[in-house]
Amino acid sequence: MGCCMLNKIYKIVVAFFLIVCCVQFNVCNASPNYDEELFMPVGSYFKMDTRSDVHYAVVDGTAKVVMSERGKEVYLYKLGKVIIQASYYVNGDYKLPYQYRYLINVIPLDVYQEAQKDNFVRLKQNPNATYVEVDENFAENILKLVNKERTQRGLQALRLSYDLQIGAAIRAKELTVLYDHTRPNGEPCYTVINKKGRGIGENIAAGQRSAEEVMESWMNSTGHRRNILDQQFKELGVGYILKEDDANGYRHYWVQIFRG
């Protein structure tokens, strides 16, 4: 790893403690073979940004580029690994093509559904603990607030990344066991992500009861604000968990994972 930054900030709001913490890692091990790794069920369709003029090519594996009612997509009809190259254009400039490669792990539907329920991880949890996840739109709400802060400063908007979403969900559960950028198994937080890109940042928080409240906490903290407004980052994953019987008293745990 090139460098590491870790700040811990403790803040009291209303009648309970609110904790926020952030870290950022610079990495230099981006794979030349693909830019992002995803898990999708067999029989599904892969589609990138509908606002872009996208041209798909299956460069490895078995899949079909098809036209559907939703537009041009890649039909994942067979189990296995598929590398898809998406060439698209920014701001309608056809002179500057950009390419992005995805590694798609095409898995059985029942495996995918089970993994979704358990966020691709089996954690040893207190059998008496009750975990209830908030409204499924919490990630989109956080993304909207993050991009509002970025775009009003002339920075590129972030997009939600599927594998970062999974990693953030795992980290949110882990925070209920150990509130730190070190995971309960002793590994650094960034090990939850297979594809590191060109940089990883993590913001964590505990106690805040809404997307607006946690974003306010992060933006009022220098380190967290730096991650949110870092121009190197392009992708975001958001995790949240509500632990009703939390011995620490925070109950609400939040995670942002950024990748460049």
PDB file of N, CA and C in Angstrom, residues 149-251:
ATOM      1  N   GLU A 149     -23.322  17.447  -3.220  1.00  0.00           N
ATOM      2  CA  GLU A 149     -22.136  18.136  -2.702  1.00  0.00           C
ATOM      3  C   GLU A 149     -21.038  18.210  -3.760  1.00  0.00           C
ATOM      4  N   ARG A 150     -20.883  17.153  -4.538  1.00  0.00           N
ATOM      5  CA  ARG A 150     -19.810  17.108  -5.535  1.00  0.00           C
ATOM      6  C   ARG A 150     -20.104  18.006  -6.740  1.00  0.00           C
ATOM      7  N   THR A 151     -21.297  17.885  -7.292  1.00  0.00           N
ATOM      8  CA  THR A 151     -21.587  18.605  -8.532  1.00  0.00           C
ATOM      9  C   THR A 151     -21.657  20.108  -8.329  1.00  0.00           C
ATOM     10  N   GLN A 152     -22.076  20.555  -7.139  1.00  0.00           N
ATOM     11  CA  GLN A 152     -22.127  21.987  -6.910  1.00  0.00           C
ATOM     12  C   GLN A 152     -20.729  22.586  -6.741  1.00  0.00           C
ATOM     13  N   ARG A 153     -19.731  21.695  -6.654  1.00  0.00           N
ATOM     14  CA  ARG A 153     -18.329  22.132  -6.620  1.00  0.00           C
ATOM     15  C   ARG A 153     -17.599  21.802  -7.916  1.00  0.00           C
ATOM     16  N   GLY A 154     -18.359  21.399  -8.922  1.00  0.00           N
ATOM     17  CA  GLY A 154     -17.770  21.105 -10.224  1.00  0.00           C
ATOM     18  C   GLY A 154     -17.077  19.770 -10.310  1.00  0.00           C
ATOM     19  N   LEU A 155     -17.358  18.857  -9.358  1.00  0.00           N
ATOM     20  CA  LEU A 155     -16.731  17.534  -9.361  1.00  0.00           C
ATOM     21  C   LEU A 155     -17.630  16.520 -10.058  1.00  0.00           C
ATOM     22  N   GLN A 156     -17.013  15.470 -10.581  1.00  0.00           N
ATOM     23  CA  GLN A 156     -17.755  14.414 -11.263  1.00  0.00           C
ATOM     24  C   GLN A 156     -18.648  13.675 -10.280  1.00  0.00           C
ATOM     25  N   ALA A 157     -19.879  13.404 -10.693  1.00  0.00           N
ATOM     26  CA  ALA A 157     -20.808  12.639  -9.857  1.00  0.00           C
ATOM     27  C   ALA A 157     -20.338  11.193  -9.745  1.00  0.00           C
ATOM     28  N   LEU A 158     -20.603  10.571  -8.597  1.00  0.00           N
ATOM     29  CA  LEU A 158     -20.278   9.163  -8.393  1.00  0.00           C
ATOM     30  C   LEU A 158     -21.445   8.293  -8.852  1.00  0.00           C
ATOM     31  N   ARG A 159     -21.174   7.007  -9.060  1.00  0.00           N
ATOM     32  CA  ARG A 159     -22.226   6.050  -9.369  1.00  0.00           C
ATOM     33  C   ARG A 159     -22.110   4.891  -8.397  1.00  0.00           C
ATOM     34  N   LEU A 160     -23.249   4.277  -8.085  1.00  0.00           N
ATOM     35  CA  LEU A 160     -23.242   3.120  -7.202  1.00  0.00           C
ATOM     36  C   LEU A 160     -22.614   1.930  -7.922  1.00  0.00           C
ATOM     37  N   SER A 161     -21.764   1.206  -7.216  1.00  0.00           N
ATOM     38  CA  SER A 161     -21.104   0.029  -7.765  1.00  0.00           C
ATOM     39  C   SER A 161     -21.615  -1.202  -7.027  1.00  0.00           C
ATOM     40  N   TYR A 162     -21.976  -2.230  -7.777  1.00  0.00           N
ATOM     41  CA  TYR A 162     -22.586  -3.420  -7.203  1.00  0.00           C
ATOM     42  C   TYR A 162     -21.666  -4.102  -6.188  1.00  0.00           C
ATOM     43  N   ASP A 163     -20.395  -4.286  -6.546  1.00  0.00           N
ATOM     44  CA  ASP A 163     -19.508  -4.985  -5.612  1.00  0.00           C
ATOM     45  C   ASP A 163     -19.189  -4.124  -4.391  1.00  0.00           C
ATOM     46  N   LEU A 164     -19.160  -2.786  -4.565  1.00  0.00           N
ATOM     47  CA  LEU A 164     -18.955  -1.918  -3.411  1.00  0.00           C
ATOM     48  C   LEU A 164     -20.178  -1.939  -2.490  1.00  0.00           C
ATOM     49  N   GLN A 165     -21.371  -2.090  -3.073  1.00  0.00           N
ATOM     50  CA  GLN A 165     -22.586  -2.215  -2.277  1.00  0.00           C
ATOM     51  C   GLN A 165     -22.522  -3.461  -1.393  1.00  0.00           C
ATOM     52  N   ILE A 166     -22.067  -4.563  -1.979  1.00  0.00           N
ATOM     53  CA  ILE A 166     -21.938  -5.805  -1.214  1.00  0.00           C
ATOM     54  C   ILE A 166     -20.906  -5.632  -0.106  1.00  0.00           C
ATOM     55  N   GLY A 167     -19.757  -5.054  -0.452  1.00  0.00           N
ATOM     56  CA  GLY A 167     -18.707  -4.837   0.540  1.00  0.00           C
ATOM     57  C   GLY A 167     -19.172  -3.927   1.663  1.00  0.00           C
ATOM     58  N   ALA A 168     -19.908  -2.869   1.334  1.00  0.00           N
ATOM     59  CA  ALA A 168     -20.397  -1.941   2.351  1.00  0.00           C
ATOM     60  C   ALA A 168     -21.415  -2.607   3.262  1.00  0.00           C
ATOM     61  N   ALA A 169     -22.252  -3.505   2.702  1.00  0.00           N
ATOM     62  CA  ALA A 169     -23.218  -4.236   3.522  1.00  0.00           C
ATOM     63  C   ALA A 169     -22.503  -5.151   4.508  1.00  0.00           C
ATOM     64  N   ILE A 170     -21.443  -5.796   4.041  1.00  0.00           N
ATOM     65  CA  ILE A 170     -20.644  -6.653   4.919  1.00  0.00           C
ATOM     66  C   ILE A 170     -19.999  -5.826   6.025  1.00  0.00           C
ATOM     67  N   ARG A 171     -19.428  -4.686   5.650  1.00  0.00           N
ATOM     68  CA  ARG A 171     -18.748  -3.840   6.625  1.00  0.00           C
ATOM     69  C   ARG A 171     -19.729  -3.290   7.669  1.00  0.00           C
ATOM     70  N   ALA A 172     -20.957  -2.964   7.248  1.00  0.00           N
ATOM     71  CA  ALA A 172     -21.939  -2.450   8.202  1.00  0.00           C
ATOM     72  C   ALA A 172     -22.217  -3.483   9.293  1.00  0.00           C
ATOM     73  N   LYS A 173     -22.353  -4.749   8.894  1.00  0.00           N
ATOM     74  CA  LYS A 173     -22.562  -5.805   9.889  1.00  0.00           C
ATOM     75  C   LYS A 173     -21.335  -5.966  10.786  1.00  0.00           C
ATOM     76  N   GLU A 174     -20.155  -5.872  10.172  1.00  0.00           N
ATOM     77  CA  GLU A 174     -18.920  -6.023  10.948  1.00  0.00           C
ATOM     78  C   GLU A 174     -18.760  -4.918  11.990  1.00  0.00           C
ATOM     79  N   LEU A 175     -19.258  -3.719  11.693  1.00  0.00           N
ATOM     80  CA  LEU A 175     -19.134  -2.611  12.636  1.00  0.00           C
ATOM     81  C   LEU A 175     -19.878  -2.881  13.929  1.00  0.00           C
ATOM     82  N   THR A 176     -20.932  -3.695  13.877  1.00  0.00           N
ATOM     83  CA  THR A 176     -21.671  -4.021  15.094  1.00  0.00           C
ATOM     84  C   THR A 176     -20.855  -4.929  16.003  1.00  0.00           C
ATOM     85  N   VAL A 177     -19.849  -5.578  15.430  1.00  0.00           N
ATOM     86  CA  VAL A 177     -18.943  -6.444  16.196  1.00  0.00           C
ATOM     87  C   VAL A 177     -17.703  -5.672  16.635  1.00  0.00           C
ATOM     88  N   LEU A 178     -17.122  -4.902  15.706  1.00  0.00           N
ATOM     89  CA  LEU A 178     -15.921  -4.101  15.981  1.00  0.00           C
ATOM     90  C   LEU A 178     -16.026  -2.800  15.205  1.00  0.00           C
ATOM     91  N   TYR A 179     -16.183  -1.696  15.930  1.00  0.00           N
ATOM     92  CA  TYR A 179     -16.295  -0.399  15.267  1.00  0.00           C
ATOM     93  C   TYR A 179     -14.895   0.146  14.998  1.00  0.00           C
ATOM     94  N   ASP A 180     -14.387  -0.157  13.822  1.00  0.00           N
ATOM     95  CA  ASP A 180     -13.024   0.222  13.476  1.00  0.00           C
ATOM     96  C   ASP A 180     -12.840   0.001  11.986  1.00  0.00           C
ATOM     97  N   HIS A 181     -11.761   0.556  11.422  1.00  0.00           N
ATOM     98  CA  HIS A 181     -11.415   0.278  10.029  1.00  0.00           C
ATOM     99  C   HIS A 181     -10.679  -1.059   9.902  1.00  0.00           C
ATOM    100  N   THR A 182     -10.380  -1.689  11.034  1.00  0.00           N
ATOM    101  CA  THR A 182      -9.882  -3.059  11.046  1.00  0.00           C
ATOM    102  C   THR A 182     -11.069  -3.993  11.181  1.00  0.00           C
ATOM    103  N   ARG A 183     -11.118  -5.013  10.362  1.00  0.00           N
ATOM    104  CA  ARG A 183     -12.235  -5.946  10.375  1.00  0.00           C
ATOM    105  C   ARG A 183     -12.141  -6.890  11.585  1.00  0.00           C
ATOM    106  N   PRO A 184     -13.232  -7.532  11.976  1.00  0.00           N
ATOM    107  CA  PRO A 184     -13.199  -8.437  13.134  1.00  0.00           C
ATOM    108  C   PRO A 184     -12.166  -9.553  13.019  1.00  0.00           C
ATOM    109  N   ASN A 185     -11.804  -9.943  11.769  1.00  0.00           N
ATOM    110  CA  ASN A 185     -10.798 -10.990  11.597  1.00  0.00           C
ATOM    111  C   ASN A 185      -9.375 -10.444  11.610  1.00  0.00           C
ATOM    112  N   GLY A 186      -9.215  -9.153  11.855  1.00  0.00           N
ATOM    113  CA  GLY A 186      -7.892  -8.550  11.951  1.00  0.00           C
ATOM    114  C   GLY A 186      -7.375  -7.940  10.661  1.00  0.00           C
ATOM    115  N   GLU A 187      -8.097  -8.122   9.546  1.00  0.00           N
ATOM    116  CA  GLU A 187      -7.661  -7.576   8.264  1.00  0.00           C
ATOM    117  C   GLU A 187      -8.085  -6.120   8.119  1.00  0.00           C
ATOM    118  N   PRO A 188      -7.374  -5.329   7.280  1.00  0.00           N
ATOM    119  CA  PRO A 188      -7.791  -3.948   7.009  1.00  0.00           C
ATOM    120  C   PRO A 188      -9.131  -3.934   6.303  1.00  0.00           C
ATOM    121  N   CYS A 189      -9.846  -2.836   6.419  1.00  0.00           N
ATOM    122  CA  CYS A 189     -11.204  -2.748   5.864  1.00  0.00           C
ATOM    123  C   CYS A 189     -11.237  -2.953   4.356  1.00  0.00           C
ATOM    124  N   TYR A 190     -10.173  -2.532   3.650  1.00  0.00           N
ATOM    125  CA  TYR A 190     -10.212  -2.599   2.183  1.00  0.00           C
ATOM    126  C   TYR A 190     -10.191  -4.032   1.650  1.00  0.00           C
ATOM    127  N   THR A 191      -9.887  -5.012   2.499  1.00  0.00           N
ATOM    128  CA  THR A 191      -9.852  -6.400   2.034  1.00  0.00           C
ATOM    129  C   THR A 191     -11.248  -6.940   1.726  1.00  0.00           C
ATOM    130  N   VAL A 192     -12.289  -6.207   2.104  1.00  0.00           N
ATOM    131  CA  VAL A 192     -13.652  -6.632   1.777  1.00  0.00           C
ATOM    132  C   VAL A 192     -13.933  -6.477   0.285  1.00  0.00           C
ATOM    133  N   ILE A 193     -13.070  -5.731  -0.420  1.00  0.00           N
ATOM    134  CA  ILE A 193     -13.241  -5.471  -1.846  1.00  0.00           C
ATOM    135  C   ILE A 193     -12.167  -6.235  -2.627  1.00  0.00           C
ATOM    136  N   ASN A 194     -12.571  -7.000  -3.635  1.00  0.00           N
ATOM    137  CA  ASN A 194     -11.609  -7.718  -4.469  1.00  0.00           C
ATOM    138  C   ASN A 194     -10.896  -6.787  -5.434  1.00  0.00           C
ATOM    139  N   LYS A 195     -11.648  -5.874  -6.024  1.00  0.00           N
ATOM    140  CA  LYS A 195     -11.098  -4.971  -7.027  1.00  0.00           C
ATOM    141  C   LYS A 195     -10.827  -3.624  -6.381  1.00  0.00           C
ATOM    142  N   LYS A 196      -9.538  -3.266  -6.211  1.00  0.00           N
ATOM    143  CA  LYS A 196      -9.176  -2.062  -5.471  1.00  0.00           C
ATOM    144  C   LYS A 196      -9.153  -0.806  -6.326  1.00  0.00           C
ATOM    145  N   GLY A 197      -9.099  -0.948  -7.664  1.00  0.00           N
ATOM    146  CA  GLY A 197      -9.026   0.244  -8.501  1.00  0.00           C
ATOM    147  C   GLY A 197      -7.745   1.013  -8.240  1.00  0.00           C
ATOM    148  N   ARG A 198      -7.824   2.330  -8.268  1.00  0.00           N
ATOM    149  CA  ARG A 198      -6.656   3.178  -8.041  1.00  0.00           C
ATOM    150  C   ARG A 198      -6.683   3.882  -6.693  1.00  0.00           C
ATOM    151  N   GLY A 199      -7.648   3.526  -5.880  1.00  0.00           N
ATOM    152  CA  GLY A 199      -7.732   4.116  -4.553  1.00  0.00           C
ATOM    153  C   GLY A 199      -9.021   3.704  -3.876  1.00  0.00           C
ATOM    154  N   ILE A 200      -8.955   3.485  -2.556  1.00  0.00           N
ATOM    155  CA  ILE A 200     -10.127   3.088  -1.772  1.00  0.00           C
ATOM    156  C   ILE A 200     -10.239   4.022  -0.578  1.00  0.00           C
ATOM    157  N   GLY A 201     -11.440   4.466  -0.286  1.00  0.00           N
ATOM    158  CA  GLY A 201     -11.688   5.257   0.912  1.00  0.00           C
ATOM    159  C   GLY A 201     -12.882   4.696   1.658  1.00  0.00           C
ATOM    160  N   GLU A 202     -12.861   4.797   2.974  1.00  0.00           N
ATOM    161  CA  GLU A 202     -13.987   4.324   3.768  1.00  0.00           C
ATOM    162  C   GLU A 202     -14.385   5.367   4.793  1.00  0.00           C
ATOM    163  N   ASN A 203     -15.672   5.689   4.846  1.00  0.00           N
ATOM    164  CA  ASN A 203     -16.266   6.488   5.913  1.00  0.00           C
ATOM    165  C   ASN A 203     -17.198   5.592   6.707  1.00  0.00           C
ATOM    166  N   ILE A 204     -17.123   5.666   8.026  1.00  0.00           N
ATOM    167  CA  ILE A 204     -18.044   4.913   8.864  1.00  0.00           C
ATOM    168  C   ILE A 204     -18.673   5.859   9.884  1.00  0.00           C
ATOM    169  N   ALA A 205     -19.820   5.473  10.373  1.00  0.00           N
ATOM    170  CA  ALA A 205     -20.517   6.290  11.364  1.00  0.00           C
ATOM    171  C   ALA A 205     -21.471   5.410  12.154  1.00  0.00           C
ATOM    172  N   ALA A 206     -21.834   5.873  13.357  1.00  0.00           N
ATOM    173  CA  ALA A 206     -22.773   5.119  14.188  1.00  0.00           C
ATOM    174  C   ALA A 206     -23.653   6.080  14.965  1.00  0.00           C
ATOM    175  N   GLY A 207     -24.935   5.774  15.011  1.00  0.00           N
ATOM    176  CA  GLY A 207     -25.872   6.553  15.805  1.00  0.00           C
ATOM    177  C   GLY A 207     -26.822   7.406  15.006  1.00  0.00           C
ATOM    178  N   GLN A 208     -26.445   7.818  13.805  1.00  0.00           N
ATOM    179  CA  GLN A 208     -27.295   8.701  13.003  1.00  0.00           C
ATOM    180  C   GLN A 208     -28.520   7.952  12.493  1.00  0.00           C
ATOM    181  N   ARG A 209     -29.672   8.615  12.493  1.00  0.00           N
ATOM    182  CA  ARG A 209     -30.930   7.919  12.237  1.00  0.00           C
ATOM    183  C   ARG A 209     -31.474   8.108  10.824  1.00  0.00           C
ATOM    184  N   SER A 210     -30.764   8.831   9.981  1.00  0.00           N
ATOM    185  CA  SER A 210     -31.245   9.043   8.618  1.00  0.00           C
ATOM    186  C   SER A 210     -30.070   9.348   7.707  1.00  0.00           C
ATOM    187  N   ALA A 211     -30.310   9.243   6.381  1.00  0.00           N
ATOM    188  CA  ALA A 211     -29.279   9.571   5.403  1.00  0.00           C
ATOM    189  C   ALA A 211     -28.845  11.020   5.548  1.00  0.00           C
ATOM    190  N   GLU A 212     -29.796  11.913   5.773  1.00  0.00           N
ATOM    191  CA  GLU A 212     -29.485  13.339   5.907  1.00  0.00           C
ATOM    192  C   GLU A 212     -28.626  13.599   7.149  1.00  0.00           C
ATOM    193  N   GLU A 213     -28.943  12.913   8.228  1.00  0.00           N
ATOM    194  CA  GLU A 213     -28.216  13.125   9.478  1.00  0.00           C
ATOM    195  C   GLU A 213     -26.784  12.624   9.384  1.00  0.00           C
ATOM    196  N   VAL A 214     -26.592  11.447   8.790  1.00  0.00           N
ATOM    197  CA  VAL A 214     -25.230  10.918   8.702  1.00  0.00           C
ATOM    198  C   VAL A 214     -24.400  11.725   7.709  1.00  0.00           C
ATOM    199  N   MET A 215     -25.014  12.195   6.620  1.00  0.00           N
ATOM    200  CA  MET A 215     -24.285  13.023   5.664  1.00  0.00           C
ATOM    201  C   MET A 215     -23.858  14.343   6.297  1.00  0.00           C
ATOM    202  N   GLU A 216     -24.703  14.901   7.138  1.00  0.00           N
ATOM    203  CA  GLU A 216     -24.338  16.138   7.834  1.00  0.00           C
ATOM    204  C   GLU A 216     -23.132  15.909   8.735  1.00  0.00           C
ATOM    205  N   SER A 217     -23.121  14.760   9.429  1.00  0.00           N
ATOM    206  CA  SER A 217     -21.985  14.424  10.287  1.00  0.00           C
ATOM    207  C   SER A 217     -20.708  14.283   9.478  1.00  0.00           C
ATOM    208  N   TRP A 218     -20.780  13.559   8.361  1.00  0.00           N
ATOM    209  CA  TRP A 218     -19.601  13.352   7.524  1.00  0.00           C
ATOM    210  C   TRP A 218     -19.095  14.657   6.924  1.00  0.00           C
ATOM    211  N   MET A 219     -20.006  15.504   6.454  1.00  0.00           N
ATOM    212  CA  MET A 219     -19.587  16.755   5.829  1.00  0.00           C
ATOM    213  C   MET A 219     -19.021  17.741   6.844  1.00  0.00           C
ATOM    214  N   ASN A 220     -19.346  17.577   8.116  1.00  0.00           N
ATOM    215  CA  ASN A 220     -18.807  18.445   9.163  1.00  0.00           C
ATOM    216  C   ASN A 220     -17.489  17.930   9.723  1.00  0.00           C
ATOM    217  N   SER A 221     -16.983  16.845   9.149  1.00  0.00           N
ATOM    218  CA  SER A 221     -15.708  16.258   9.561  1.00  0.00           C
ATOM    219  C   SER A 221     -14.719  16.361   8.408  1.00  0.00           C
ATOM    220  N   THR A 222     -13.552  16.909   8.675  1.00  0.00           N
ATOM    221  CA  THR A 222     -12.570  17.167   7.615  1.00  0.00           C
ATOM    222  C   THR A 222     -12.213  15.913   6.828  1.00  0.00           C
ATOM    223  N   GLY A 223     -11.913  14.811   7.520  1.00  0.00           N
ATOM    224  CA  GLY A 223     -11.493  13.592   6.844  1.00  0.00           C
ATOM    225  C   GLY A 223     -12.587  12.976   5.994  1.00  0.00           C
ATOM    226  N   HIS A 224     -13.790  12.909   6.548  1.00  0.00           N
ATOM    227  CA  HIS A 224     -14.910  12.330   5.812  1.00  0.00           C
ATOM    228  C   HIS A 224     -15.286  13.206   4.621  1.00  0.00           C
ATOM    229  N   ARG A 225     -15.267  14.498   4.843  1.00  0.00           N
ATOM    230  CA  ARG A 225     -15.559  15.451   3.774  1.00  0.00           C
ATOM    231  C   ARG A 225     -14.555  15.283   2.638  1.00  0.00           C
ATOM    232  N   ARG A 226     -13.286  15.045   2.993  1.00  0.00           N
ATOM    233  CA  ARG A 226     -12.238  14.869   1.979  1.00  0.00           C
ATOM    234  C   ARG A 226     -12.540  13.653   1.098  1.00  0.00           C
ATOM    235  N   ASN A 227     -12.978  12.561   1.712  1.00  0.00           N
ATOM    236  CA  ASN A 227     -13.345  11.374   0.934  1.00  0.00           C
ATOM    237  C   ASN A 227     -14.518  11.667   0.004  1.00  0.00           C
ATOM    238  N   ILE A 228     -15.541  12.324   0.532  1.00  0.00           N
ATOM    239  CA  ILE A 228     -16.750  12.609  -0.248  1.00  0.00           C
ATOM    240  C   ILE A 228     -16.443  13.505  -1.447  1.00  0.00           C
ATOM    241  N   LEU A 229     -15.498  14.415  -1.283  1.00  0.00           N
ATOM    242  CA  LEU A 229     -15.195  15.388  -2.336  1.00  0.00           C
ATOM    243  C   LEU A 229     -13.898  15.077  -3.082  1.00  0.00           C
ATOM    244  N   ASP A 230     -13.348  13.895  -2.862  1.00  0.00           N
ATOM    245  CA  ASP A 230     -12.092  13.541  -3.533  1.00  0.00           C
ATOM    246  C   ASP A 230     -12.340  13.326  -5.021  1.00  0.00           C
ATOM    247  N   GLN A 231     -11.630  14.073  -5.852  1.00  0.00           N
ATOM    248  CA  GLN A 231     -11.862  14.002  -7.289  1.00  0.00           C
ATOM    249  C   GLN A 231     -11.378  12.702  -7.923  1.00  0.00           C
ATOM    250  N   GLN A 232     -10.534  11.925  -7.213  1.00  0.00           N
ATOM    251  CA  GLN A 232     -10.072  10.657  -7.784  1.00  0.00           C
ATOM    252  C   GLN A 232     -11.144   9.572  -7.738  1.00  0.00           C
ATOM    253  N   PHE A 233     -12.121   9.721  -6.854  1.00  0.00           N
ATOM    254  CA  PHE A 233     -13.128   8.678  -6.689  1.00  0.00           C
ATOM    255  C   PHE A 233     -14.198   8.777  -7.778  1.00  0.00           C
ATOM    256  N   LYS A 234     -14.640   7.595  -8.241  1.00  0.00           N
ATOM    257  CA  LYS A 234     -15.645   7.516  -9.292  1.00  0.00           C
ATOM    258  C   LYS A 234     -16.851   6.659  -8.890  1.00  0.00           C
ATOM    259  N   GLU A 235     -16.660   5.792  -7.885  1.00  0.00           N
ATOM    260  CA  GLU A 235     -17.712   4.839  -7.518  1.00  0.00           C
ATOM    261  C   GLU A 235     -17.964   4.881  -6.015  1.00  0.00           C
ATOM    262  N   LEU A 236     -19.168   4.453  -5.639  1.00  0.00           N
ATOM    263  CA  LEU A 236     -19.567   4.482  -4.239  1.00  0.00           C
ATOM    264  C   LEU A 236     -20.368   3.236  -3.893  1.00  0.00           C
ATOM    265  N   GLY A 237     -20.159   2.740  -2.686  1.00  0.00           N
ATOM    266  CA  GLY A 237     -21.002   1.706  -2.107  1.00  0.00           C
ATOM    267  C   GLY A 237     -21.470   2.196  -0.750  1.00  0.00           C
ATOM    268  N   VAL A 238     -22.713   1.916  -0.396  1.00  0.00           N
ATOM    269  CA  VAL A 238     -23.291   2.394   0.868  1.00  0.00           C
ATOM    270  C   VAL A 238     -23.871   1.219   1.640  1.00  0.00           C
ATOM    271  N   GLY A 239     -23.516   1.121   2.900  1.00  0.00           N
ATOM    272  CA  GLY A 239     -24.057   0.079   3.758  1.00  0.00           C
ATOM    273  C   GLY A 239     -24.719   0.678   4.986  1.00  0.00           C
ATOM    274  N   TYR A 240     -25.773   0.024   5.449  1.00  0.00           N
ATOM    275  CA  TYR A 240     -26.480   0.478   6.653  1.00  0.00           C
ATOM    276  C   TYR A 240     -27.072  -0.736   7.350  1.00  0.00           C
ATOM    277  N   ILE A 241     -27.036  -0.723   8.683  1.00  0.00           N
ATOM    278  CA  ILE A 241     -27.710  -1.773   9.446  1.00  0.00           C
ATOM    279  C   ILE A 241     -28.279  -1.167  10.724  1.00  0.00           C
ATOM    280  N   LEU A 242     -29.441  -1.663  11.114  1.00  0.00           N
ATOM    281  CA  LEU A 242     -30.063  -1.271  12.378  1.00  0.00           C
ATOM    282  C   LEU A 242     -30.044  -2.479  13.297  1.00  0.00           C
ATOM    283  N   LYS A 243     -29.310  -2.386  14.384  1.00  0.00           N
ATOM    284  CA  LYS A 243     -29.233  -3.465  15.360  1.00  0.00           C
ATOM    285  C   LYS A 243     -30.032  -3.049  16.591  1.00  0.00           C
ATOM    286  N   GLU A 244     -31.220  -3.617  16.718  1.00  0.00           N
ATOM    287  CA  GLU A 244     -32.144  -3.171  17.753  1.00  0.00           C
ATOM    288  C   GLU A 244     -31.605  -3.392  19.170  1.00  0.00           C
ATOM    289  N   ASP A 245     -30.914  -4.519  19.383  1.00  0.00           N
ATOM    290  CA  ASP A 245     -30.437  -4.851  20.726  1.00  0.00           C
ATOM    291  C   ASP A 245     -28.952  -4.542  20.874  1.00  0.00           C
ATOM    292  N   ASP A 246     -28.524  -3.437  20.330  1.00  0.00           N
ATOM    293  CA  ASP A 246     -27.110  -3.061  20.323  1.00  0.00           C
ATOM    294  C   ASP A 246     -26.625  -2.735  21.731  1.00  0.00           C
ATOM    295  N   ALA A 247     -25.656  -3.505  22.208  1.00  0.00           N
ATOM    296  CA  ALA A 247     -25.110  -3.283  23.547  1.00  0.00           C
ATOM    297  C   ALA A 247     -24.381  -1.948  23.639  1.00  0.00           C
ATOM    298  N   ASN A 248     -23.889  -1.443  22.491  1.00  0.00           N
ATOM    299  CA  ASN A 248     -23.171  -0.169  22.486  1.00  0.00           C
ATOM    300  C   ASN A 248     -24.118   1.027  22.515  1.00  0.00           C
ATOM    301  N   GLY A 249     -25.372   0.798  22.209  1.00  0.00           N
ATOM    302  CA  GLY A 249     -26.357   1.857  22.272  1.00  0.00           C
ATOM    303  C   GLY A 249     -26.500   2.695  21.016  1.00  0.00           C
ATOM    304  N   TYR A 250     -25.716   2.418  19.970  1.00  0.00           N
ATOM    305  CA  TYR A 250     -25.774   3.242  18.758  1.00  0.00           C
ATOM    306  C   TYR A 250     -26.902   2.805  17.820  1.00  0.00           C
ATOM    307  N   ARG A 251     -27.116   1.515  17.709  1.00  0.00           N
ATOM    308  CA  ARG A 251     -28.188   0.907  16.914  1.00  0.00           C
ATOM    309  C   ARG A 251     -28.017   1.096  15.413  1.00  0.00           C
TER     310      ARG A 251
END
